[in-house]
XYZ file of N, CA and C in Angstrom:
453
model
N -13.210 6.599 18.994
C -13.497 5.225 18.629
C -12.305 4.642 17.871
N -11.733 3.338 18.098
C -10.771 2.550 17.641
C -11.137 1.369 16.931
N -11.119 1.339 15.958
C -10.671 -0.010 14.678
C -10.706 -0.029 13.655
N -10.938 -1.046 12.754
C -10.998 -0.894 11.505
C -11.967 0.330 10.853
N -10.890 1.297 9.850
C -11.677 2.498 9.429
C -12.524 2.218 8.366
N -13.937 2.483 8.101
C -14.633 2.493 7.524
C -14.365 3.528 6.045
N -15.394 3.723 4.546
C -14.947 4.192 3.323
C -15.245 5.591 3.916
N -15.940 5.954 5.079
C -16.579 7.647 5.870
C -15.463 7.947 6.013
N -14.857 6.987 7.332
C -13.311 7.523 7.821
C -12.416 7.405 6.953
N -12.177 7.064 6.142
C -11.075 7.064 5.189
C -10.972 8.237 4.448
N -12.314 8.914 3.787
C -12.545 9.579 2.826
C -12.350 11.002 3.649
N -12.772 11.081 5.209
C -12.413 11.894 6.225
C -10.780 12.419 6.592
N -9.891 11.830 6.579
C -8.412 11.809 6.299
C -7.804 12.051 5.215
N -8.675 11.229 4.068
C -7.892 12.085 2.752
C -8.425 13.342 2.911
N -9.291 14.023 2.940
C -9.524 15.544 2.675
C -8.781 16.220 3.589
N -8.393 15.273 4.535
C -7.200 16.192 5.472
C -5.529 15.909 5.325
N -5.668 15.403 3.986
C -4.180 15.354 3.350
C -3.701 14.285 3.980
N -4.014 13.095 4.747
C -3.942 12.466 5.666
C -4.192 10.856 4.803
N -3.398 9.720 5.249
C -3.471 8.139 4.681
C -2.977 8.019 3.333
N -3.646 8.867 2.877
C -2.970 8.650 1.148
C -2.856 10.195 0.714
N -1.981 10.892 0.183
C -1.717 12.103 0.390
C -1.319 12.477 -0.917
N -0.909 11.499 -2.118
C -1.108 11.562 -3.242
C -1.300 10.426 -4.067
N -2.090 10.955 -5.308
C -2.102 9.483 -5.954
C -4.042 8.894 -5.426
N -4.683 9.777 -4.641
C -5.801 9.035 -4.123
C -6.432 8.522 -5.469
N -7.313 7.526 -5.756
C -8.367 7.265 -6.492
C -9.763 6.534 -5.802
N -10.626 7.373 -6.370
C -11.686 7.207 -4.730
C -11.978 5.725 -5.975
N -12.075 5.693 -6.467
C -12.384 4.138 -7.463
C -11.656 3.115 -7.161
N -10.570 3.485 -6.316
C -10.161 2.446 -5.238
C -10.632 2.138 -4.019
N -11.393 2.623 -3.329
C -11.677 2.888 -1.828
C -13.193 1.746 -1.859
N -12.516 1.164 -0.993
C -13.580 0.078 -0.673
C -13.941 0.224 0.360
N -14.882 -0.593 1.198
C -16.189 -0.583 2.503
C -15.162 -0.292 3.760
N -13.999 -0.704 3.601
C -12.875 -0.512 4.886
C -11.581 -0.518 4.537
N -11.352 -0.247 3.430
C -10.118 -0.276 2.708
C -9.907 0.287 1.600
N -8.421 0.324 1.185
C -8.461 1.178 -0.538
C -7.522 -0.033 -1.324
N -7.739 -0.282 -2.328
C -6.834 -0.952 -3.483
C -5.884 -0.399 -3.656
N -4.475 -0.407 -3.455
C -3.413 0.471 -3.706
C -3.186 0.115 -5.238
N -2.497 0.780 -5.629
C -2.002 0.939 -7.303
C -0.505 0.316 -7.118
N -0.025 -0.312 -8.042
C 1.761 -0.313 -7.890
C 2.181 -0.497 -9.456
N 3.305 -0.134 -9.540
C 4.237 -0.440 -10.735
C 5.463 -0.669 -10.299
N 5.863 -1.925 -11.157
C 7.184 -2.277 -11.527
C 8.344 -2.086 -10.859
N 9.248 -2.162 -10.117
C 10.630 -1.166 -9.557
C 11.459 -2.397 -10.541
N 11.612 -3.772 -9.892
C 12.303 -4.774 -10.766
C 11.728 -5.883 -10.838
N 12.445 -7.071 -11.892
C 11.362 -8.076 -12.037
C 12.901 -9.010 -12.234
N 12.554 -10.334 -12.090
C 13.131 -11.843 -11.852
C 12.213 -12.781 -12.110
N 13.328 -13.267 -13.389
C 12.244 -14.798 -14.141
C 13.287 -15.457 -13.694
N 12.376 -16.639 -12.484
C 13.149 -18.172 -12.622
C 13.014 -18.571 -13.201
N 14.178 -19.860 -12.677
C 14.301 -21.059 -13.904
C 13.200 -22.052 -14.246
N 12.638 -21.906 -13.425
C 11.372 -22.666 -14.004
C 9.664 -21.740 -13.929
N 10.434 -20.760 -14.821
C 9.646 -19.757 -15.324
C 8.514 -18.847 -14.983
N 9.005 -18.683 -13.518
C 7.989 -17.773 -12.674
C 8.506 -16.765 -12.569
N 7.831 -15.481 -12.148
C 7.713 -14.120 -12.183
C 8.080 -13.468 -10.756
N 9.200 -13.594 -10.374
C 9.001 -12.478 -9.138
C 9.204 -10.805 -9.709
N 8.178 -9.864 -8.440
C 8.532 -8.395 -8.751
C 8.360 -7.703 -7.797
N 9.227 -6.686 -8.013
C 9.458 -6.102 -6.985
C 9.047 -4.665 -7.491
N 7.626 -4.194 -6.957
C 6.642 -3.341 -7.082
C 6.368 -1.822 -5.850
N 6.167 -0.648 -6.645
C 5.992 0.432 -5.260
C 4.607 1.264 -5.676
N 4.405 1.286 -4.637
C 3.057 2.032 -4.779
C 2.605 2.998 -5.713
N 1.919 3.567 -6.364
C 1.411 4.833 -6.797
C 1.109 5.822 -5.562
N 0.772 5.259 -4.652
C -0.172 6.145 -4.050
C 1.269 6.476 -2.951
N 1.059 8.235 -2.078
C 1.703 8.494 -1.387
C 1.487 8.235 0.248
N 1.865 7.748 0.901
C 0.716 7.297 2.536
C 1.575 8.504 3.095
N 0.881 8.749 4.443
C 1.076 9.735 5.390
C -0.143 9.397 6.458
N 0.719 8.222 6.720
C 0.199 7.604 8.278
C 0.437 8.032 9.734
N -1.142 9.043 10.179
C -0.821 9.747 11.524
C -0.592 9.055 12.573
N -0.336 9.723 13.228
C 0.058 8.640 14.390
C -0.649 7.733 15.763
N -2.058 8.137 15.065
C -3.550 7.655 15.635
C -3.260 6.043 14.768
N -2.864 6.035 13.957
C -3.551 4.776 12.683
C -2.563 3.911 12.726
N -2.668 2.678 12.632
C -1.975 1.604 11.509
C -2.645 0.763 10.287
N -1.913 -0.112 9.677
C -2.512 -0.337 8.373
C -1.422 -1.885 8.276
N -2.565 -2.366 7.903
C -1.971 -3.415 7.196
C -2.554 -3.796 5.468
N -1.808 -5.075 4.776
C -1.903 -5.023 3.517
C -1.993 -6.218 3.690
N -3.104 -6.791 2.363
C -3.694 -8.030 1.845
C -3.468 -7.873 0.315
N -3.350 -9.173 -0.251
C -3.303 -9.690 -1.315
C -4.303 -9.140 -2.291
N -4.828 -8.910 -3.155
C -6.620 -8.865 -3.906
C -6.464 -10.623 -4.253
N -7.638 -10.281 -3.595
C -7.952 -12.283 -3.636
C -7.597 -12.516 -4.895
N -8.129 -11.820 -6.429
C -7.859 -12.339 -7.672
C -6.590 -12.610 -8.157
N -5.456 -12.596 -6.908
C -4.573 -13.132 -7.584
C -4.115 -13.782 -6.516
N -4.711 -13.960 -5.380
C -4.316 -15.395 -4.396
C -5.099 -16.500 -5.341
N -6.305 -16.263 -5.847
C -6.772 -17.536 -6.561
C -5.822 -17.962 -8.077
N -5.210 -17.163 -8.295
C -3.746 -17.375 -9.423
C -2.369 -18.178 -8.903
N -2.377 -18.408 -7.343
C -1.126 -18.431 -6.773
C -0.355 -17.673 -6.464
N -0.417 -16.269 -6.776
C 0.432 -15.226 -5.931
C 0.924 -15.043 -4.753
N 1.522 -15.128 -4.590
C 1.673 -14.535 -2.772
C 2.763 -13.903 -2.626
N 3.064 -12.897 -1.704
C 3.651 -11.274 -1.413
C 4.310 -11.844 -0.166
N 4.880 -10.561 -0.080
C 5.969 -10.107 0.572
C 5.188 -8.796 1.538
N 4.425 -9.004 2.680
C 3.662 -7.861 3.427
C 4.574 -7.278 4.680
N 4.337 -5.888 5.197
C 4.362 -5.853 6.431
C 3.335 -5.085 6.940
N 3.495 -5.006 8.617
C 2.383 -4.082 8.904
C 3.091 -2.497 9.024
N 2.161 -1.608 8.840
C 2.442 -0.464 8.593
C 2.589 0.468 10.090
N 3.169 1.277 10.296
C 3.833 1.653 11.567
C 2.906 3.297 11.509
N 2.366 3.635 12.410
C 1.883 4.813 12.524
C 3.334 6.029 12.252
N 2.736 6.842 12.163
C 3.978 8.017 11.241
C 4.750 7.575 10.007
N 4.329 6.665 9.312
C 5.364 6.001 8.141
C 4.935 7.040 7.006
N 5.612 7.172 6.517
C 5.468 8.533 5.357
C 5.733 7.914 3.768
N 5.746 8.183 2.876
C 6.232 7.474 1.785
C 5.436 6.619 0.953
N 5.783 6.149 0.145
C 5.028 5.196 -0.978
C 5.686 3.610 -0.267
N 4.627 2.680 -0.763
C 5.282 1.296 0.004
C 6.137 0.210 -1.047
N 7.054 -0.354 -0.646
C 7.396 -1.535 -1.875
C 7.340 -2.610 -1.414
N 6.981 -3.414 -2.294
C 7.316 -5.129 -1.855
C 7.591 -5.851 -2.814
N 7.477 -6.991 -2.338
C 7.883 -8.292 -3.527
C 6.708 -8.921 -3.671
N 5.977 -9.559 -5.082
C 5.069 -10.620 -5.559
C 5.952 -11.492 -6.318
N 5.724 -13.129 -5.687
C 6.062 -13.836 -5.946
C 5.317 -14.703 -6.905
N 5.440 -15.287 -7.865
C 4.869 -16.114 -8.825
C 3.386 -15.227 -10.007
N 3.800 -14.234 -9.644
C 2.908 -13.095 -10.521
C 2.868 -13.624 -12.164
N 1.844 -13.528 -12.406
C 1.684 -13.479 -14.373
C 2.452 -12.140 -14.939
N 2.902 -12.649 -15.683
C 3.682 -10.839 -16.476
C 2.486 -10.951 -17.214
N 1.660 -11.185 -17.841
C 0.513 -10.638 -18.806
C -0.563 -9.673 -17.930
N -0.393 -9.834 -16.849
C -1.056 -8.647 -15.857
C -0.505 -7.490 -16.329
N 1.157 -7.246 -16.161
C 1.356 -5.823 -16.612
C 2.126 -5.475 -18.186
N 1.407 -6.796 -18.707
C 1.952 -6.674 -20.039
C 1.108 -5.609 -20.842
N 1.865 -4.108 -21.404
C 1.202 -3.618 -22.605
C 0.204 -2.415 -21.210
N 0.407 -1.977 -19.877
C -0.078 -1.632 -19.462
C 1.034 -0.524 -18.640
N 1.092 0.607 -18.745
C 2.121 1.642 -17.991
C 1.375 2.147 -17.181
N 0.371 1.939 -16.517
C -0.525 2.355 -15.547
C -0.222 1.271 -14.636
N -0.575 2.101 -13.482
C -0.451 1.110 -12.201
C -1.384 0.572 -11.859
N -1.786 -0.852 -11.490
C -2.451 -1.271 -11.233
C -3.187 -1.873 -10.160
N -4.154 -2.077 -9.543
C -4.772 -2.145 -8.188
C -4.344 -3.823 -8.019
N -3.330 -3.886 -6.697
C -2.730 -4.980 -6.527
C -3.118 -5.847 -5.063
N -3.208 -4.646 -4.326
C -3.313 -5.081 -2.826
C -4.158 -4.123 -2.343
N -5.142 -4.208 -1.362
C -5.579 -3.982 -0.100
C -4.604 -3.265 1.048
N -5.387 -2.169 1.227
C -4.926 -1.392 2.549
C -5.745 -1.412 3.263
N -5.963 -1.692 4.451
C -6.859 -1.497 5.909
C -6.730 -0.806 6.670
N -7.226 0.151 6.904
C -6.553 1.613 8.276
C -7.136 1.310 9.198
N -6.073 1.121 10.659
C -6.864 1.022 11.993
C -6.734 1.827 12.866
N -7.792 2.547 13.405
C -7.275 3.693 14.255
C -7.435 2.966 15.360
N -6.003 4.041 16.146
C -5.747 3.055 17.956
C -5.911 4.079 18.751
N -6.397 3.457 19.835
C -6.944 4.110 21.398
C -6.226 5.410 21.462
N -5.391 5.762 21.279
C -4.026 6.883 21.266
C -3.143 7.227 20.148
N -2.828 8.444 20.524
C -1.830 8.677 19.439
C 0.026 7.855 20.213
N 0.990 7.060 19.448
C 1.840 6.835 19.933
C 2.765 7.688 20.521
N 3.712 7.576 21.369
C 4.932 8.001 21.797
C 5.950 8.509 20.963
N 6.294 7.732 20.232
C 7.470 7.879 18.993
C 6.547 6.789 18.070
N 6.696 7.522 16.833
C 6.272 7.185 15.646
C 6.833 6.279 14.884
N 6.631 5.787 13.590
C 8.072 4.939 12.466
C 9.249 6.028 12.226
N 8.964 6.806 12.216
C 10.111 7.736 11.815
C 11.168 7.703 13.077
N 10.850 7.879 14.017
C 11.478 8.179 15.323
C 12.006 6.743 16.055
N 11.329 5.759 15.689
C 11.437 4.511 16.251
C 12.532 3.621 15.126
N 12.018 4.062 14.153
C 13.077 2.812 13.048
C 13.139 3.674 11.821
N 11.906 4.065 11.275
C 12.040 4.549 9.844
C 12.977 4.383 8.960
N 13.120 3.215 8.670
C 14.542 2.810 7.328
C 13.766 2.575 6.281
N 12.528 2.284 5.762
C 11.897 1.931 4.723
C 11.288 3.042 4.315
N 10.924 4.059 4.398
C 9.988 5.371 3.462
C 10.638 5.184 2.149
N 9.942 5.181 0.995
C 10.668 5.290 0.308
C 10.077 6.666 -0.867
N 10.813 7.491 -1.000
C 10.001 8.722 -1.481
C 10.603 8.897 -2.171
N 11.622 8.150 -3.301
C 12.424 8.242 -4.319
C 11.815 8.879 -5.565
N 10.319 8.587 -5.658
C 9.506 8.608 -6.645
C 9.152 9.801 -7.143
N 8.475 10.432 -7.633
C 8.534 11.889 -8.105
C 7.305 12.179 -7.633
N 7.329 12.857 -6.385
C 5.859 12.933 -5.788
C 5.615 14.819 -5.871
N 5.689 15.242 -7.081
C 5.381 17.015 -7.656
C 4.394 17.370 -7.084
N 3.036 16.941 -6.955
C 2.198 17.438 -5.902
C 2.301 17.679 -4.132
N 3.280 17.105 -3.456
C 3.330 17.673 -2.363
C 3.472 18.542 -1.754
């Protein structure tokens, strides 16, 4: 069966080391999706005093090559004016994700060294496993810089 993965199928893949591979918090995992966590990489105050940042996951993905995934905003901060910097996620992509939030509040991660639940992940499983994967096809973005000691 192919589409959007349900909190069964999700919770089915993590125990197989599989979607999120470190970093899980089932207190993230919603009805078809998980809240990813992110902190900080860099930050930019314009001149007329908005917040861009440039943020990477907590969590580690290890996307098989059955799945893709895309990423949404958490509405509570589209209703702030936020808006990101997304892509869609490539079956075999390995790594923690980064992006950019544009017009973000710094009092969100003011006084807080924990990462915080920023965006929405959606896992979709497809009819097949692919041919060549992200790794094999492009893979320039993994970014596994991070200190991932449990793997």
């Amino acid at each position: 069966m192919f589409g959007v993965m349900t909190d069964k199928q999700i919770l089915k893949y993590i125990k197989e080391h599989k979607l999120i591979a470190v970093n899980f918090k089932e207190k993230n995992l919603t009805p078809n999706g998980y809240d990813l966590s992110a902190k900080i990489v860099n930050f930019t105050r314009l001149e007329d005093g908005k917040n861009n940042f440039k943020v990477m996951t907590d969590e580690y993905l290890k996307i098989p090559n059955n799945v893709v995934a895309r990423m949404y905003l958490k509405s509570r901060y589209c209703r702030k004016g936020v808006w990101g910097s997304f892509g869609f996620i490539d079956a075999g992509f390995e790594g923690a994700l980064e992006f950019t939030l544009f017009n973000f509040p710094i009092e969100e991660f003011a006084g807080n060294d924990n990462p915080i639940p920023l965006v929405q992940i959606v896992f979709e499983t497809l009819n097949e496993e692919v041919i060549e994967n992200y790794s094999k096809r492009s893979g320039n973005f993994q970014f596994t810089g991070l200190d991932w000691a449990s793997l």
